[in-house]
Short mmCIF file of C-alpha atoms in Angstrom, two decimals:
data_model
loop_
_atom_site.label_atom_id
_atom_site.label_comp_id
_atom_site.label_asym_id
_atom_site.label_seq_id
_atom_site.Cartn_x
_atom_site.Cartn_y
_atom_site.Cartn_z
CA MET A 490 27.57 75.62 96.53
CA SER A 491 28.22 77.88 93.59
CA ASP A 492 30.18 76.79 90.59
CA ASP A 493 33.00 79.20 91.49
CA SER A 494 33.33 77.76 95.01
CA PHE A 495 33.30 74.23 93.68
CA ILE A 496 35.99 75.03 91.12
CA ARG A 497 38.17 76.69 93.79
CA GLU A 498 37.90 73.67 96.07
CA VAL A 499 38.75 71.29 93.25
CA ASN A 500 41.74 73.41 92.25
CA GLU A 501 42.95 73.55 95.84
CA GLU A 502 42.69 69.77 96.18
CA ILE A 503 44.57 69.33 92.93
CA ARG A 504 47.31 71.65 94.12
CA GLN A 505 47.57 69.80 97.40
CA ASP A 506 47.78 66.46 95.59
CA GLN A 507 50.49 67.87 93.30
CA ALA A 508 52.41 69.24 96.25
CA ARG A 509 52.27 65.88 98.03
CA ALA A 510 53.42 64.14 94.86
CA LEU A 511 56.30 66.57 94.44
CA TRP A 512 57.30 66.13 98.07
CA ASP A 513 57.15 62.35 97.81
CA ARG A 514 59.34 62.52 94.74
CA PHE A 515 61.78 65.30 95.53
CA GLY A 516 61.34 66.04 99.23
CA PRO A 517 64.04 63.72 100.59
CA LEU A 518 66.50 64.97 97.96
CA ALA A 519 65.76 68.60 98.79
CA LEU A 520 66.10 67.87 102.48
CA GLY A 521 69.42 66.14 101.89
CA ILE A 522 70.71 69.08 99.86
CA ALA A 523 69.62 71.50 102.58
CA VAL A 524 71.45 69.45 105.21
CA LEU A 525 74.59 69.37 103.05
CA VAL A 526 74.44 73.15 102.56
CA VAL A 527 74.14 73.68 106.31
CA LEU A 528 77.03 71.30 107.04
CA ALA A 529 79.22 72.86 104.36
CA THR A 530 78.53 76.34 105.67
CA ALA A 531 79.25 75.27 109.23
CA GLY A 532 82.46 73.56 108.07
CA THR A 533 83.63 76.63 106.17
CA VAL A 534 82.91 78.95 109.08
CA GLY A 535 84.65 76.57 111.48
CA TYR A 536 87.70 76.20 109.24
CA ASN A 537 87.99 79.96 108.73
CA TYR A 538 87.80 80.50 112.47
CA TRP A 539 90.44 77.83 113.08
CA THR A 540 92.87 79.23 110.51
CA GLU A 541 92.31 82.80 111.67
CA THR A 542 92.92 81.79 115.27
CA ARG A 543 96.15 79.98 114.35
CA ALA A 544 97.35 82.91 112.23
CA ASN A 545 96.61 85.40 115.02
CA ARG A 546 98.41 83.24 117.57
CA SER A 547 101.45 82.87 115.30
CA GLY A 548 101.44 86.61 114.64
CA ASP A 549 101.43 87.33 118.37
CA GLU A 550 104.27 84.86 118.95
CA PHE A 551 106.33 86.40 116.16
CA SER A 552 105.76 89.88 117.58
CA GLN A 553 106.88 88.69 121.01
CA ALA A 554 110.03 87.16 119.50
CA LEU A 555 110.83 90.43 117.74
CA THR A 556 110.43 92.29 121.02
CA LEU A 557 112.86 89.92 122.72
CA ALA A 558 115.38 90.39 119.89
CA ASN A 559 115.02 94.17 119.98
CA ASP A 560 115.61 94.10 123.73
CA GLY A 561 118.85 92.19 123.20
CA LYS A 562 117.49 88.95 124.66
CA ASN A 563 118.86 86.96 121.75
CA ASP A 564 118.81 83.50 123.31
CA GLU A 565 115.18 83.88 124.35
CA ALA A 566 114.32 85.29 120.94
CA LEU A 567 115.96 82.33 119.22
CA GLY A 568 114.00 79.89 121.37
CA ALA A 569 110.74 81.64 120.51
CA LEU A 570 111.59 81.75 116.80
CA GLN A 571 112.56 78.09 116.72
CA ALA A 572 109.25 77.16 118.36
CA LEU A 573 107.39 79.28 115.82
CA GLU A 574 109.32 77.65 112.97
CA ALA A 575 108.21 74.25 114.21
CA ASP A 576 104.59 75.00 115.10
CA GLY A 577 103.69 78.29 113.43
CA TYR A 578 101.05 78.84 110.80
CA GLY A 579 101.10 80.40 107.34
CA ALA A 580 104.14 82.50 106.47
CA TYR A 581 105.32 82.80 110.07
CA PRO A 582 107.60 79.72 110.11
CA LEU A 583 109.52 81.17 107.15
CA LEU A 584 109.67 84.61 108.75
CA ALA A 585 110.95 82.93 111.88
CA ARG A 586 113.74 81.20 109.94
CA MET A 587 114.86 84.47 108.38
CA ARG A 588 114.71 86.38 111.64
CA ALA A 589 116.53 83.62 113.52
CA ALA A 590 119.46 83.96 111.13
CA THR A 591 119.50 87.71 111.77
CA VAL A 592 119.51 87.12 115.53
CA LEU A 593 122.44 84.72 115.16
CA ALA A 594 124.36 87.44 113.34
CA ALA A 595 123.55 89.87 116.14
CA LYS A 596 125.02 87.35 118.61
CA GLY A 597 128.21 87.20 116.56
CA ASP A 598 127.51 83.73 115.21
CA PHE A 599 128.13 84.68 111.59
CA ALA A 600 128.71 81.12 110.42
CA GLY A 601 125.37 80.08 111.91
CA ALA A 602 123.65 83.10 110.38
CA VAL A 603 125.05 82.40 106.92
CA ALA A 604 124.06 78.74 107.25
CA GLY A 605 120.54 79.82 108.18
CA PHE A 606 120.18 82.08 105.17
CA ASP A 607 121.78 79.47 102.92
CA ALA A 608 119.22 76.90 104.10
CA VAL A 609 116.37 79.23 103.15
CA ALA A 610 117.97 79.98 99.78
CA ALA A 611 118.32 76.26 99.04
CA ASP A 612 114.72 75.39 99.94
CA GLY A 613 112.84 74.88 96.68
CA SER A 614 109.47 75.13 98.42
CA ILE A 615 110.09 78.80 99.24
CA PRO A 616 109.16 81.54 96.71
CA PRO A 617 112.14 82.61 94.57
CA ALA A 618 111.97 86.23 95.74
CA ILE A 619 112.47 85.16 99.38
CA ARG A 620 115.27 82.80 98.39
CA ASP A 621 117.00 85.65 96.55
CA MET A 622 116.67 87.84 99.63
CA ALA A 623 118.23 85.11 101.77
CA ASN A 624 121.17 84.85 99.36
CA LEU A 625 121.63 88.61 99.51
CA ARG A 626 121.56 88.67 103.30
CA ALA A 627 124.19 85.94 103.43
CA ALA A 628 126.30 87.80 100.86
CA PHE A 629 126.36 90.99 102.94
CA LEU A 630 127.40 89.06 106.04
CA LEU A 631 130.24 87.50 104.06
CA VAL A 632 131.53 90.86 102.84
CA ASP A 633 133.22 91.23 106.24
CA GLN A 634 133.31 87.61 107.35
CA GLY A 635 134.19 85.77 104.15
CA THR A 636 135.87 86.04 100.78
CA TYR A 637 134.92 87.60 97.47
CA ALA A 638 134.32 84.11 96.08
CA GLU A 639 131.86 83.35 98.88
CA VAL A 640 130.03 86.62 98.30
CA ALA A 641 129.94 86.02 94.55
CA ALA A 642 128.55 82.52 95.00
CA ARG A 643 125.46 84.08 96.56
CA ALA A 644 125.16 87.51 94.95
CA GLU A 645 126.39 87.15 91.38
CA ALA A 646 123.20 85.50 90.14
CA LEU A 647 121.25 88.50 91.45
CA THR A 648 123.11 91.10 89.37
CA SER A 649 121.20 90.64 86.11
CA ASP A 650 119.55 93.79 84.78
CA THR A 651 116.07 92.37 85.39
CA ASN A 652 116.58 91.36 89.01
CA PRO A 653 115.07 93.86 91.48
CA LEU A 654 117.89 93.11 93.95
CA ARG A 655 120.65 93.86 91.43
CA HIS A 656 121.65 97.17 93.03
CA SER A 657 122.27 95.65 96.45
CA ALA A 658 123.90 92.54 94.96
CA ARG A 659 126.32 94.70 92.96
CA GLU A 660 127.03 96.76 96.05
CA ALA A 661 127.88 93.64 98.05
CA LEU A 662 130.15 92.39 95.28
CA GLY A 663 131.77 95.82 94.98
CA LEU A 664 132.52 95.96 98.69
CA ALA A 665 133.92 92.42 98.68
CA ALA A 666 136.10 93.19 95.66
CA TRP A 667 137.37 96.42 97.22
CA LYS A 668 138.19 94.61 100.47
CA GLU A 669 140.37 92.13 98.56
CA GLY A 670 142.17 94.86 96.64
CA ARG A 671 140.32 94.28 93.36
CA SER A 672 139.80 98.00 92.87
CA SER A 673 139.06 97.90 89.13
CA ASP A 674 136.34 95.30 89.61
CA ALA A 675 134.92 97.23 92.53
CA LEU A 676 134.89 100.49 90.57
CA LYS A 677 132.95 98.93 87.69
CA LEU A 678 130.35 97.54 90.06
CA PHE A 679 129.90 100.81 91.95
CA GLU A 680 129.65 102.73 88.66
CA GLN A 681 126.91 100.36 87.53
CA VAL A 682 124.94 101.04 90.67
CA ALA A 683 125.49 104.80 90.53
CA ALA A 684 124.35 104.95 86.89
CA ASP A 685 121.19 102.92 87.44
CA ASP A 686 118.25 105.32 87.75
CA ALA A 687 116.13 102.53 89.21
CA ALA A 688 118.46 102.09 92.18
CA PRO A 689 117.30 103.55 95.52
CA ARG A 690 118.75 106.99 96.18
CA ASN A 691 120.72 105.93 99.26
CA THR A 692 122.25 102.99 97.38
CA ARG A 693 123.27 105.24 94.49
CA GLN A 694 124.78 107.77 96.89
CA ARG A 695 126.87 105.10 98.60
CA ALA A 696 128.00 103.73 95.24
CA THR A 697 128.96 107.21 94.04
CA LEU A 698 131.01 107.82 97.19
CA MET A 699 132.78 104.49 96.85
CA ALA A 700 133.53 105.11 93.18
CA GLU A 701 134.99 108.52 94.00
CA LEU A 702 137.05 107.02 96.82
CA ILE A 703 138.50 104.35 94.52
CA ARG A 704 139.28 106.85 91.76
CA GLY A 705 140.88 109.18 94.30
CA SER A 706 143.06 106.40 95.65
CA GLY A 707 144.51 105.78 92.22
CA THR A 708 144.36 102.03 92.74
CA ALA A 709 141.98 101.31 89.85
CA SER A 710 143.57 100.74 86.48
#
């Protein structure tokens, strides 16, 4: 045997001995880590599949409820929305609460609709933007079904210059004021909306028309 062959064999035996020593020392730990990685990956994939399946099912149920409502099947729509509120996943229970209040209004149950929106607005676990929207929806229902004070209780806090719903809130207050004969208050509110360049065009147009109507009536002083 040549010296080179002997050296290669010795080196190979040394490497094998080192490998066995490393395995004896770290092998079980490495195997445990590998098992944990596999289990964690399987758990993540399983959880993602579970949540995606629940979200898809809730989305389908919400779509079916909307179809029932659009077809005028309000009682069936309410039943579907209430079930989704109880058992739905993600944002769908909240969407179901909001839509259920709208369906109640469509049925003529304005008190129930306002109560539904008020319940959403009072729920501190719901994002503020959604709570503001619920207050605004209740305010618009109360323009015809309630008093200025009831509208103001829900819409007045939304009229600050930094609130993105201020244009609609001022419009609701203006309509409620005009309905109760408070023409001067209504005119000021409609003028605010009409002068706000950030207001949607349709909202500004309605406010301008209302302001012109009030001025033309001569009731504002």
